[in-house]
mmCIF file of C-alpha atoms and ligand atoms in Angstrom:
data_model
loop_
_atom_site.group_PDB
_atom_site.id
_atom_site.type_symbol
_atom_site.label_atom_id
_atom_site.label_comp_id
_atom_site.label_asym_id
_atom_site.label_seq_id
_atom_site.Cartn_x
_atom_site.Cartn_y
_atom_site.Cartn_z
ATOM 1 C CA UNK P 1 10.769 -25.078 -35.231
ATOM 2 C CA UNK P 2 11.230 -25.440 -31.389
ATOM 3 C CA UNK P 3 8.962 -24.268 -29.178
ATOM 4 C CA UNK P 4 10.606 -21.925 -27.667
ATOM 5 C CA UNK P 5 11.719 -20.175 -30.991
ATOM 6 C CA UNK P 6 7.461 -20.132 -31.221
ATOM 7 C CA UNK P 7 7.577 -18.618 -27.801
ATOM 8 C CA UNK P 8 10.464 -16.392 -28.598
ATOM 9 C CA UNK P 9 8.752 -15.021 -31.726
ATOM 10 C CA UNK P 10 4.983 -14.830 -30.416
ATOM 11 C CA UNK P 11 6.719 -12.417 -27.260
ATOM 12 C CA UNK P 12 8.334 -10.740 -29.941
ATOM 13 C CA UNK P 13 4.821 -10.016 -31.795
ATOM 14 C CA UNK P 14 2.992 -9.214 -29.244
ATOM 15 C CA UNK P 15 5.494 -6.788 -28.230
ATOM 16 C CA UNK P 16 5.267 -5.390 -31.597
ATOM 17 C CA UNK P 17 1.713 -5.049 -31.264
ATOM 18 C CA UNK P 18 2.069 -3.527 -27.664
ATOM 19 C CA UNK P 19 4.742 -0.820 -29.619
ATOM 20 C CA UNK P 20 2.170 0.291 -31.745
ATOM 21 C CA UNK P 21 -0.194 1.022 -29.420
ATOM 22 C CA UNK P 22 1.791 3.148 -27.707
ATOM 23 C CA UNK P 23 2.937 5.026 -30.933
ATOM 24 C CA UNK P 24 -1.332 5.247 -31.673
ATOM 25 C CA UNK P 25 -1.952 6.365 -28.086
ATOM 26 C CA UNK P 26 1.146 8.757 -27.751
ATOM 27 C CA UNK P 27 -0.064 11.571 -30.761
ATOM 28 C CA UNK P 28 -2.292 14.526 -29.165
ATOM 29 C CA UNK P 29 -4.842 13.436 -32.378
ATOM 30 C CA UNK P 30 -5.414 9.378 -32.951
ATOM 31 C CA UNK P 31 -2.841 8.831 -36.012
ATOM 32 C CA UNK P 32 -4.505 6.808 -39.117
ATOM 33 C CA UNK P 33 -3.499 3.563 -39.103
ATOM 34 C CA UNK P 34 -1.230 3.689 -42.248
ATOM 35 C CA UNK P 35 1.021 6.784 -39.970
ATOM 36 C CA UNK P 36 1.074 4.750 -36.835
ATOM 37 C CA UNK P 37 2.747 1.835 -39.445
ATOM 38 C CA UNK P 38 5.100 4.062 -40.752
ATOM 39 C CA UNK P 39 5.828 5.388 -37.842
ATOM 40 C CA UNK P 40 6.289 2.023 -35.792
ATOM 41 C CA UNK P 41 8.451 0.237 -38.754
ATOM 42 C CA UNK P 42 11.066 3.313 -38.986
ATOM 43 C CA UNK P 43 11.885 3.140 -35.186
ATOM 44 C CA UNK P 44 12.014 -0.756 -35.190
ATOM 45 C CA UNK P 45 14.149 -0.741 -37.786
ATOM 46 C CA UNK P 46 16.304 2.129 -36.186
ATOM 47 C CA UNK P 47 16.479 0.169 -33.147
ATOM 48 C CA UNK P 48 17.493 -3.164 -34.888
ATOM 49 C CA UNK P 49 20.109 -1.172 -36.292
ATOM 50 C CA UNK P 50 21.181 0.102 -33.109
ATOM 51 C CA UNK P 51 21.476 -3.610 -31.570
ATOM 52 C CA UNK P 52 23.536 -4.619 -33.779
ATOM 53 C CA UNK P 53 26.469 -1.847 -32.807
ATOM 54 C CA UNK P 54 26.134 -4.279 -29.182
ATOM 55 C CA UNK P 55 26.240 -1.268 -27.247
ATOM 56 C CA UNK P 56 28.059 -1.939 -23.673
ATOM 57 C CA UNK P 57 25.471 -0.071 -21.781
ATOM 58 C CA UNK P 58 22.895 -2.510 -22.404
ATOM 59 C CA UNK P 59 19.438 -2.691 -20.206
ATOM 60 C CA UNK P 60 19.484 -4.902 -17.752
ATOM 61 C CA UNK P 61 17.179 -6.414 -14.539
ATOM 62 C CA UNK P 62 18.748 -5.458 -11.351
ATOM 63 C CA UNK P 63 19.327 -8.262 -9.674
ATOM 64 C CA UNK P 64 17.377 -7.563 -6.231
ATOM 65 C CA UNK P 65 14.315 -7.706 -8.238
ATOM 66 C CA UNK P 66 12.005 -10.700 -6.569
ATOM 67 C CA UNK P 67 11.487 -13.510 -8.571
ATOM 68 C CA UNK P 68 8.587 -15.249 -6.328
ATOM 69 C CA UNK P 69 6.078 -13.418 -4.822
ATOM 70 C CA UNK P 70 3.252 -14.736 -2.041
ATOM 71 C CA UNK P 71 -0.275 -12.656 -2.367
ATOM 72 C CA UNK P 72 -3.409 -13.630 -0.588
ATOM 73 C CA UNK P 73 -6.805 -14.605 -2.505
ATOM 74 C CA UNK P 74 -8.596 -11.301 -3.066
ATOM 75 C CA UNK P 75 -5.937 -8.916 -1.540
ATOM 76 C CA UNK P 76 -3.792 -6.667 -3.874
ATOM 77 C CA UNK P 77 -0.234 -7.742 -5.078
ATOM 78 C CA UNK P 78 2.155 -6.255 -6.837
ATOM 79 C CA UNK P 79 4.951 -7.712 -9.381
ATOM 80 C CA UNK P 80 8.246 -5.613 -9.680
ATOM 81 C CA UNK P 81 10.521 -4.922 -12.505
ATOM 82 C CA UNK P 82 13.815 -3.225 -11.837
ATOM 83 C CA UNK P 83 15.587 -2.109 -14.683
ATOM 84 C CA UNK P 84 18.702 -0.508 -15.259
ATOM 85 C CA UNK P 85 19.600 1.414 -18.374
ATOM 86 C CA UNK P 86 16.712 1.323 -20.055
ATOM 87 C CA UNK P 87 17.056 4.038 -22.116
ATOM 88 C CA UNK P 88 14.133 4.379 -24.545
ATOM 89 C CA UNK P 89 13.077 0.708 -24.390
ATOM 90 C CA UNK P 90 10.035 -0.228 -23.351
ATOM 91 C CA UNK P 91 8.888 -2.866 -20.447
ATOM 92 C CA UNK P 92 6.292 -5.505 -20.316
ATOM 93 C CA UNK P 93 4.864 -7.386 -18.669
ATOM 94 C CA UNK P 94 3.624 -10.744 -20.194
ATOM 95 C CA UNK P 95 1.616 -13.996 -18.638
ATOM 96 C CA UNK P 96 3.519 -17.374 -19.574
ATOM 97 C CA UNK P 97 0.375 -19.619 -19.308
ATOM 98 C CA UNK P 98 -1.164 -17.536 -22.627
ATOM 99 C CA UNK P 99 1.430 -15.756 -23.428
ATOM 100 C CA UNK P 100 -1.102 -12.638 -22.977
ATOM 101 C CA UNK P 101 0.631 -9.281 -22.574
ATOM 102 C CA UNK P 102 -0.797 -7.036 -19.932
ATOM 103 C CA UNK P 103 1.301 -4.072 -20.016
ATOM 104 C CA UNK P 104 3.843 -2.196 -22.164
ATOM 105 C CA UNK P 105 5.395 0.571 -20.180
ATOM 106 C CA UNK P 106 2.836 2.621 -18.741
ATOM 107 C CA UNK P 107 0.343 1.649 -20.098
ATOM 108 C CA UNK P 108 -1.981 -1.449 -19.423
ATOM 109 C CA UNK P 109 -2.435 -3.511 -22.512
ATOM 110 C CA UNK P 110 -4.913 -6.239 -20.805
ATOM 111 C CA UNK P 111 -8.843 -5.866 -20.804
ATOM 112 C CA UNK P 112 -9.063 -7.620 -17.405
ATOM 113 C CA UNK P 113 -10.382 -4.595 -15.027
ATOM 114 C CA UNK P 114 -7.697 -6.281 -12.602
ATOM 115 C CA UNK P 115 -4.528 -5.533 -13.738
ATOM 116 C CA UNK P 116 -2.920 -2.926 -13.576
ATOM 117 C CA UNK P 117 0.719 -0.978 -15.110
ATOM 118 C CA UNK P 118 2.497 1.033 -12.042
ATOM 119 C CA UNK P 119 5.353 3.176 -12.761
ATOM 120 C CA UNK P 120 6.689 6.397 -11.489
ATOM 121 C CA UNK P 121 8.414 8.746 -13.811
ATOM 122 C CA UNK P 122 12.024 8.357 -13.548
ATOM 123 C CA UNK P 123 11.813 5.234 -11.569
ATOM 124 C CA UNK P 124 13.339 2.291 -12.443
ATOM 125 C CA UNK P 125 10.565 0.149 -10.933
ATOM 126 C CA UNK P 126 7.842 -0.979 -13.380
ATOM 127 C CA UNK P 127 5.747 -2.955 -11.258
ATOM 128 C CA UNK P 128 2.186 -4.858 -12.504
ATOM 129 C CA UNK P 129 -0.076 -4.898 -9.887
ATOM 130 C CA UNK P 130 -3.197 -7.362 -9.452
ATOM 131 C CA UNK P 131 -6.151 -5.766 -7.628
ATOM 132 C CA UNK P 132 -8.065 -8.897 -6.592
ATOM 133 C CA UNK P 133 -6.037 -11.940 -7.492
ATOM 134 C CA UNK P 134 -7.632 -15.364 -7.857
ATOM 135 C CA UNK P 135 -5.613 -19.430 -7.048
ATOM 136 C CA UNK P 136 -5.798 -19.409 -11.158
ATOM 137 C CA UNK P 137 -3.505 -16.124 -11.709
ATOM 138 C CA UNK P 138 -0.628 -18.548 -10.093
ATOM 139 C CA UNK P 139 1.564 -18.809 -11.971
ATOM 140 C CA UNK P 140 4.787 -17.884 -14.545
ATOM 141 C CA UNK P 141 4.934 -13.923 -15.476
ATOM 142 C CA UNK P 142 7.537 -12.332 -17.184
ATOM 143 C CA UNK P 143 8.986 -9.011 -16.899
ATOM 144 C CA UNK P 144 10.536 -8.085 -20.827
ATOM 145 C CA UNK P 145 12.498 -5.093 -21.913
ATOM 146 C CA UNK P 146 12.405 -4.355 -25.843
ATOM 147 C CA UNK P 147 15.468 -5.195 -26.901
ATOM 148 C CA UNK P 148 16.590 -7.592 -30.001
ATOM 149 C CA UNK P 149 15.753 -10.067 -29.340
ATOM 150 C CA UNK P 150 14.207 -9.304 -26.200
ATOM 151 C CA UNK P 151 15.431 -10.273 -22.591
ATOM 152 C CA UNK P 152 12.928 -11.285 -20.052
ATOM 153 C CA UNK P 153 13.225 -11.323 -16.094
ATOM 154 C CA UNK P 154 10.559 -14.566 -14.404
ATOM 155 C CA UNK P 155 8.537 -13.630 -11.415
ATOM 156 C CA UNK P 156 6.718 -16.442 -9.831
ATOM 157 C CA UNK P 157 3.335 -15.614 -8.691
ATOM 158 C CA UNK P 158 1.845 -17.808 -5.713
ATOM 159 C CA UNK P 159 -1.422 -16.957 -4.652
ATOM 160 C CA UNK P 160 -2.736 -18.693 -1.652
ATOM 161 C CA UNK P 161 -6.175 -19.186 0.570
ATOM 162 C CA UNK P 162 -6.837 -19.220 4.255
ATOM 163 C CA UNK P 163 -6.480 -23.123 4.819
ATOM 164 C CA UNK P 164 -7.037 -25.306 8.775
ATOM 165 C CA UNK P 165 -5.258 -28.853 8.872
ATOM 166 C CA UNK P 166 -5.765 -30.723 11.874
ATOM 167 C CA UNK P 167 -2.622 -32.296 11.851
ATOM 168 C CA UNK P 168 -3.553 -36.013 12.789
ATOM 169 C CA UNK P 169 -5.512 -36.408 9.934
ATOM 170 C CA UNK P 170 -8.757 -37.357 8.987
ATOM 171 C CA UNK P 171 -9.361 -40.096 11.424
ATOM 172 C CA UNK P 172 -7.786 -40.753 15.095
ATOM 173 C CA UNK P 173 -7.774 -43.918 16.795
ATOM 174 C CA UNK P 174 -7.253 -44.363 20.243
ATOM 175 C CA UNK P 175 -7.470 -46.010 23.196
ATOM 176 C CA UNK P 176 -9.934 -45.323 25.785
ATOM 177 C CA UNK P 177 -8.236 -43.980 28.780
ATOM 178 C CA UNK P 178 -5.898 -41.837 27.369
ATOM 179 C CA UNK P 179 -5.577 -38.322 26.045
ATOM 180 C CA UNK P 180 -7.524 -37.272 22.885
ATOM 181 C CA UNK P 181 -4.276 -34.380 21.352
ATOM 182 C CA UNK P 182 -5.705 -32.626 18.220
ATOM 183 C CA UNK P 183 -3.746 -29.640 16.615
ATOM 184 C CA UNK P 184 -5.537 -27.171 14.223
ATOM 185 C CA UNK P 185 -2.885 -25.095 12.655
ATOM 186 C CA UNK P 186 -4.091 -21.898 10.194
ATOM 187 C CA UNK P 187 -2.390 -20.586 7.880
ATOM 188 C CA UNK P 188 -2.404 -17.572 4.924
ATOM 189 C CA UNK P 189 -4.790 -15.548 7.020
ATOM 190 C CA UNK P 190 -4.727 -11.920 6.019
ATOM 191 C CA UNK P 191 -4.479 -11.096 9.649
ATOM 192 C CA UNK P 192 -4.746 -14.208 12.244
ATOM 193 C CA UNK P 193 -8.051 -15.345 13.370
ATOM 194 C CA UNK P 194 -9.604 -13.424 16.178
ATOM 195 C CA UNK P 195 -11.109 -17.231 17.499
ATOM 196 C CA UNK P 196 -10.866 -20.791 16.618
ATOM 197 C CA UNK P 197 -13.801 -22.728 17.865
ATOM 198 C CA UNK P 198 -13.812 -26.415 18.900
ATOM 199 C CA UNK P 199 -17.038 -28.228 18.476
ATOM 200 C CA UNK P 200 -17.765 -32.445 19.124
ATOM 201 C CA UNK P 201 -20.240 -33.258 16.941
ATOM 202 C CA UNK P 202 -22.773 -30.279 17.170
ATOM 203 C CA UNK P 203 -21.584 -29.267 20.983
ATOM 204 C CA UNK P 204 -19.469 -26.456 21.253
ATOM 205 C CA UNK P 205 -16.385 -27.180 23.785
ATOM 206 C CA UNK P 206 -16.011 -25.284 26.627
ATOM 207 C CA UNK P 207 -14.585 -25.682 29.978
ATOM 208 C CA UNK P 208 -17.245 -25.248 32.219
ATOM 209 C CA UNK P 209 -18.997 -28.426 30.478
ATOM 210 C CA UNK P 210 -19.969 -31.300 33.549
ATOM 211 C CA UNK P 211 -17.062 -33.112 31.344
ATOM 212 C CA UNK P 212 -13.944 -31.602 32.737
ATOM 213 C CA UNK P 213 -10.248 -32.648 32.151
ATOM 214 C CA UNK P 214 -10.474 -30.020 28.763
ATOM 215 C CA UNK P 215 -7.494 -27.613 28.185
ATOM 216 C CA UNK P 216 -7.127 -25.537 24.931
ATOM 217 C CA UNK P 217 -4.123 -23.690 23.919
ATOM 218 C CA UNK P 218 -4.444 -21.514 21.101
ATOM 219 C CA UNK P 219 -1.437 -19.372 19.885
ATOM 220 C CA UNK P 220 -1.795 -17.124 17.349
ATOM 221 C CA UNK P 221 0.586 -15.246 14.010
ATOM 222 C CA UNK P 222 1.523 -15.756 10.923
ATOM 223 C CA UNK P 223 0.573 -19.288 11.367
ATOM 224 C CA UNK P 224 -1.850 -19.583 14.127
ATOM 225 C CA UNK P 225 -2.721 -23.159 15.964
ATOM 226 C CA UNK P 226 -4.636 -24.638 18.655
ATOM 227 C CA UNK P 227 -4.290 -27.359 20.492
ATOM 228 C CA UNK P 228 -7.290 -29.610 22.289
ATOM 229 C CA UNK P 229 -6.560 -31.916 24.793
ATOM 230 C CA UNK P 230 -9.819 -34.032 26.316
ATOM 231 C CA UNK P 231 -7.765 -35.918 29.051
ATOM 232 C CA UNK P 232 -8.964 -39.978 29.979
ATOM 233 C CA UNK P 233 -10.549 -40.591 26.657
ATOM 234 C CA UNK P 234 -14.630 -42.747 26.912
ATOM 235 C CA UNK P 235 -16.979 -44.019 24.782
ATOM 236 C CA UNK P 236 -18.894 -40.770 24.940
ATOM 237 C CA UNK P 237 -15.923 -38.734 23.654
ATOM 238 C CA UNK P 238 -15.783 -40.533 20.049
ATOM 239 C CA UNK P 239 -17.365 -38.575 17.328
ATOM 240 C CA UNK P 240 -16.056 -36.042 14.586
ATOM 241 C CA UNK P 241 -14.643 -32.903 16.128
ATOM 242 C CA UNK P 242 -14.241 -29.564 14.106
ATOM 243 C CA UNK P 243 -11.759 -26.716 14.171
ATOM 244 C CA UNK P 244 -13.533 -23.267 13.064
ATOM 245 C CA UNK P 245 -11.382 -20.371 12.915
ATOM 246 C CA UNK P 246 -13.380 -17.078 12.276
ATOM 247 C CA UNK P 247 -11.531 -16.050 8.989
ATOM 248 C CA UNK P 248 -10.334 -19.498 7.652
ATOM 249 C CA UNK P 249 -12.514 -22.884 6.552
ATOM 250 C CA UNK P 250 -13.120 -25.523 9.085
ATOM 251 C CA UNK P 251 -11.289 -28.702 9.631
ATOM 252 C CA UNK P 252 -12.702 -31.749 10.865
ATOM 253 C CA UNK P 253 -11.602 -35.393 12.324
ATOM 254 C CA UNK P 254 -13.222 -38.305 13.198
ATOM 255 C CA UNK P 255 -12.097 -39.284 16.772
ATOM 256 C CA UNK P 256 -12.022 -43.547 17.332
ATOM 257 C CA UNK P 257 -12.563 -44.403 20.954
ATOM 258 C CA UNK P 258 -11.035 -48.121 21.259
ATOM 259 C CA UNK P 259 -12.425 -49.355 24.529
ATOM 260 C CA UNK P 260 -12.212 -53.561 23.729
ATOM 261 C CA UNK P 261 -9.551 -55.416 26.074
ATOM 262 C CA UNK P 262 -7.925 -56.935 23.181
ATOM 263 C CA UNK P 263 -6.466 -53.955 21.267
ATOM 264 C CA UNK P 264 -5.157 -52.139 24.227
ATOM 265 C CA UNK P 265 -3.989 -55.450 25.640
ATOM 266 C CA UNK P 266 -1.983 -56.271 21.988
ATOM 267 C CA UNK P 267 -0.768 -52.950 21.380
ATOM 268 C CA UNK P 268 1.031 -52.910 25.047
ATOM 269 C CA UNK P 269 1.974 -56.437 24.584
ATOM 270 C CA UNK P 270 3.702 -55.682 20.829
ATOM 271 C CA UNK P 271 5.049 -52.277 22.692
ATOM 272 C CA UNK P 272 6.623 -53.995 25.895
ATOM 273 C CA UNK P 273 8.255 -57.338 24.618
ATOM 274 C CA UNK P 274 11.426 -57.161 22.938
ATOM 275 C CA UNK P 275 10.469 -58.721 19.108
ATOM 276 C CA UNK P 276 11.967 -59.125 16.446
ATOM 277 C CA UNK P 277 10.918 -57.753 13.128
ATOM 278 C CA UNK P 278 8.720 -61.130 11.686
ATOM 279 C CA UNK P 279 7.311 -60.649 15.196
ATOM 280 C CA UNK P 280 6.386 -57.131 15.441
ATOM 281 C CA UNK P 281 4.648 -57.724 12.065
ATOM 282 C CA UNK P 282 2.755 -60.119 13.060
ATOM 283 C CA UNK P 283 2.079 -58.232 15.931
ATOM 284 C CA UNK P 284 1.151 -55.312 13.576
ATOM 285 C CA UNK P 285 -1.497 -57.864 11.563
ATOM 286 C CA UNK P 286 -3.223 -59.130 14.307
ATOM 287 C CA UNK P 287 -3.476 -55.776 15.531
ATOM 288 C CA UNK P 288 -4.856 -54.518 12.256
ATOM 289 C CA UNK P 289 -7.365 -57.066 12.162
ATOM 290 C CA UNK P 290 -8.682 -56.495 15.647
ATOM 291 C CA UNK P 291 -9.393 -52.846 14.343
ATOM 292 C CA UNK P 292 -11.292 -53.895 11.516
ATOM 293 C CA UNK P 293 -14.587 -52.463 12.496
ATOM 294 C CA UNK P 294 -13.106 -49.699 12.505
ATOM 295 C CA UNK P 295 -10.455 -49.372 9.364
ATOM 296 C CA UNK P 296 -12.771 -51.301 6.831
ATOM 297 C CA UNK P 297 -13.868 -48.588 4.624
ATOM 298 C CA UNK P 298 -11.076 -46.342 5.085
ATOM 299 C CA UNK P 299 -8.272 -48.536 3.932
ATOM 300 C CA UNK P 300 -10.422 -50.045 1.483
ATOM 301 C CA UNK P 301 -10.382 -54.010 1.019
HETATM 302 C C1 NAG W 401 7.916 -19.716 -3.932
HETATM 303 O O1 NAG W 401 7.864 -19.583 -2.525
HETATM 304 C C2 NAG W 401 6.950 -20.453 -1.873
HETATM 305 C C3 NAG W 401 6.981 -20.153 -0.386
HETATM 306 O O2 NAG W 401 7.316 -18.866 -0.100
HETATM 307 C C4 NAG W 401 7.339 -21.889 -2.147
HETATM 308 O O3 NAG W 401 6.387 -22.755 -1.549
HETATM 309 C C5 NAG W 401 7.367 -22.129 -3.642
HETATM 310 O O4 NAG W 401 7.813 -23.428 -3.909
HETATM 311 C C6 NAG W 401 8.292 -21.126 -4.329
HETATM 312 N N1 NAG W 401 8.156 -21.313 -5.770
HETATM 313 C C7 NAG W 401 9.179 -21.233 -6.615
HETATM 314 C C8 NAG W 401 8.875 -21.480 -8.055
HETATM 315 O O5 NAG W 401 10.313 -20.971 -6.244
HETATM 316 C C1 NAG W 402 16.232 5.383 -28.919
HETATM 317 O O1 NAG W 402 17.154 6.432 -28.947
HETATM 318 C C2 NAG W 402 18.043 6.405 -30.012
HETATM 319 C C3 NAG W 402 19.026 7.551 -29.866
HETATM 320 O O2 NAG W 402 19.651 7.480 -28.626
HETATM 321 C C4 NAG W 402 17.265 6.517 -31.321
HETATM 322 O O3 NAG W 402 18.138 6.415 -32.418
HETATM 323 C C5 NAG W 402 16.230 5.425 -31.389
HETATM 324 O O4 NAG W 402 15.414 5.585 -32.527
HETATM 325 C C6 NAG W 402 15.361 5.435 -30.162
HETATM 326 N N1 NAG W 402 14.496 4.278 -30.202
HETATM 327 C C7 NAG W 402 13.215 4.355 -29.888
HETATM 328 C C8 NAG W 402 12.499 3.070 -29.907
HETATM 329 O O5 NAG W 402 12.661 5.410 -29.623
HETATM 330 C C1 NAG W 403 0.264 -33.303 21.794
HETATM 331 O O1 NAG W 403 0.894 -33.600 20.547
HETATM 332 C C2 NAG W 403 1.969 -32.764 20.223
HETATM 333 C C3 NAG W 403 2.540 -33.175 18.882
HETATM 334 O O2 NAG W 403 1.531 -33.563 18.020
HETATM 335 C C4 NAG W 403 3.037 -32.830 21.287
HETATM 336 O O3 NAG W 403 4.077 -31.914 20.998
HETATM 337 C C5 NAG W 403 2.448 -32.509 22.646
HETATM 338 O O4 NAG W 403 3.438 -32.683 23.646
HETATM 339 C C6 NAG W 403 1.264 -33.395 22.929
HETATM 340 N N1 NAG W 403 0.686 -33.010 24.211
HETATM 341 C C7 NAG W 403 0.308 -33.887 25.132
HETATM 342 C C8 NAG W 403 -0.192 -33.354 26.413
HETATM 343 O O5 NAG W 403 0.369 -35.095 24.925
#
């Protein structure tokens, strides 16, 4: 049996199961369980009956329902369902990863506190929504109306956490003299950061430091960045420097100052000449190895 006939026919039971639930929760007085199975087998079998006439007003998704959806860790998000002609079939919504069903039509079918079944009467929209979403609710869901066999509508769920990159890496390399550029970009901030601090080592940077030649430009939205430039680069400026936004994690680099005569002197000799490509490798080696000091370790050996 393929696995997605085991799929197929594990959705179909645990839709099943969702269908008597709602035929045990629907009575004014709890049904016994032997009712609620009598009950629940006539109207399957009177709507397998009914599928089989292949009606022409079938249910169906509307097709401006989303099928992948952004929400930030911790903040609420909400998975919609639009269904046309849905008659008296029900809608659920099931999680691929275990194929765990969390809600049959208004009702939520999950224990977990977070989810949630939305649905206005008359509506078309049956939406699931997630009241504090987590990086691990990522993921396949799947909108699924109650027909035979079923059809099912895929919503891609992406949820995402503030994150800083500082765009040149982990380490920098360069030589003394010249300008030190680092970019700190932020992004999936639920609004953007109010500040971004810039610290060297444990100093915070500001302008009115007795080191001059600093300029930070910050701009900030849906992706926010900010850019440090520490003009005529010295010995004094190496060291790791950090990006802290208020809202988001910190980033950090490691800033090489290379102030020896023979790497600047090799890299503007490789740069000026015309070579050819055996040359510039060579070039490239000998460069390499004059930077040893400082790559060993982080290339490895
Ligand atoms: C969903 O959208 C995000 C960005 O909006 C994208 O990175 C991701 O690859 C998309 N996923 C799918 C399954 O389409
Ligand atoms: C849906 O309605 C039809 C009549 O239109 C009825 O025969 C059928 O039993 C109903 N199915 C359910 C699941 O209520
Ligand atoms: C800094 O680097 C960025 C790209 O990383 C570049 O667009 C910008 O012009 C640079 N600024 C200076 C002053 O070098």
């Amino acid at each position: 049996m393929g696995r997605t006939h085991r799929v197929k026919s594990l959705l179909w039971l645990s839709l099943l199961h969702g269908f008597l639930f709602l035929i045990a929760g629907s009575g004014t007085e709890a049904p016994s369980e032997s009712t609620a199975m009598d009950i629940s087998s006539r109207h399957f079998r009177a709507e397998y009956l009914q599928e089989w006439q292949g009606s022409v007003d079938a249910p169906y998704f509307d097709p401006s329902t989303p099928r992948n959806i952004t929400g930030l860790v911790g903040h609420p998000v909400r998975l919609l369902c639009r269904v046309k002609n849905l008659q008296n079939r029900t809608v659920s919504w099931v999680r691929h990863r275990d194929i765990h069903l969390l809600t049959v039509g208004r009702y939520t079918y999950t224990s977990d506190q977070r989810f949630e079944a939305q649905h206005k009467p008359r509506s078309e929209e049956w939406a699931l929504r997630i009241r504090s979403p987590q990086r691990r609710d990522s993921g396949q869901y799947e909108c699924q109306i109650s027909t035979t066999p079923p059809i099912g509508h895929a919503v891609y769920l992406n949820i995402v956490e503030p994150e800083t990159e500082i765009s040149s890496g982990l380490e920098l390399f360069i030589q003394a003299g010249s300008t030190i550029n680092l970019t700190c970009t932020v992004r999936h901030t639920p609004e953007p950061p109010s500040s971004i601090t810039w610290t060297h080592g444990e100093q915070i940077i500001n302008f009115d430091s007795a080191r001059g030649g600093i300029s930070l430009v910050t701009e900030k939205g849906l992706k926010s960045t900010s850019r440090l430039l520490v003009q005529r680069a010295r010995g004094s400026d190496a060291g790791v420097y950090t990006c802290g936004p208020n809202n988001a994690p910190p980033a950090a680099i490691r800033v090489h100052v290379l102030s020896g005569e023979h790497p600047a002197a090799m890299q503007q000799g490789c740069a000026k000449s015309s070579l050819d490509k055996a040359a510039a490798l060579l070039c490239f080696l000998i460069t390499l190895h004059m930077l040893r000091p400082f790559t060993d370790g982080y290339f490895g050996t």
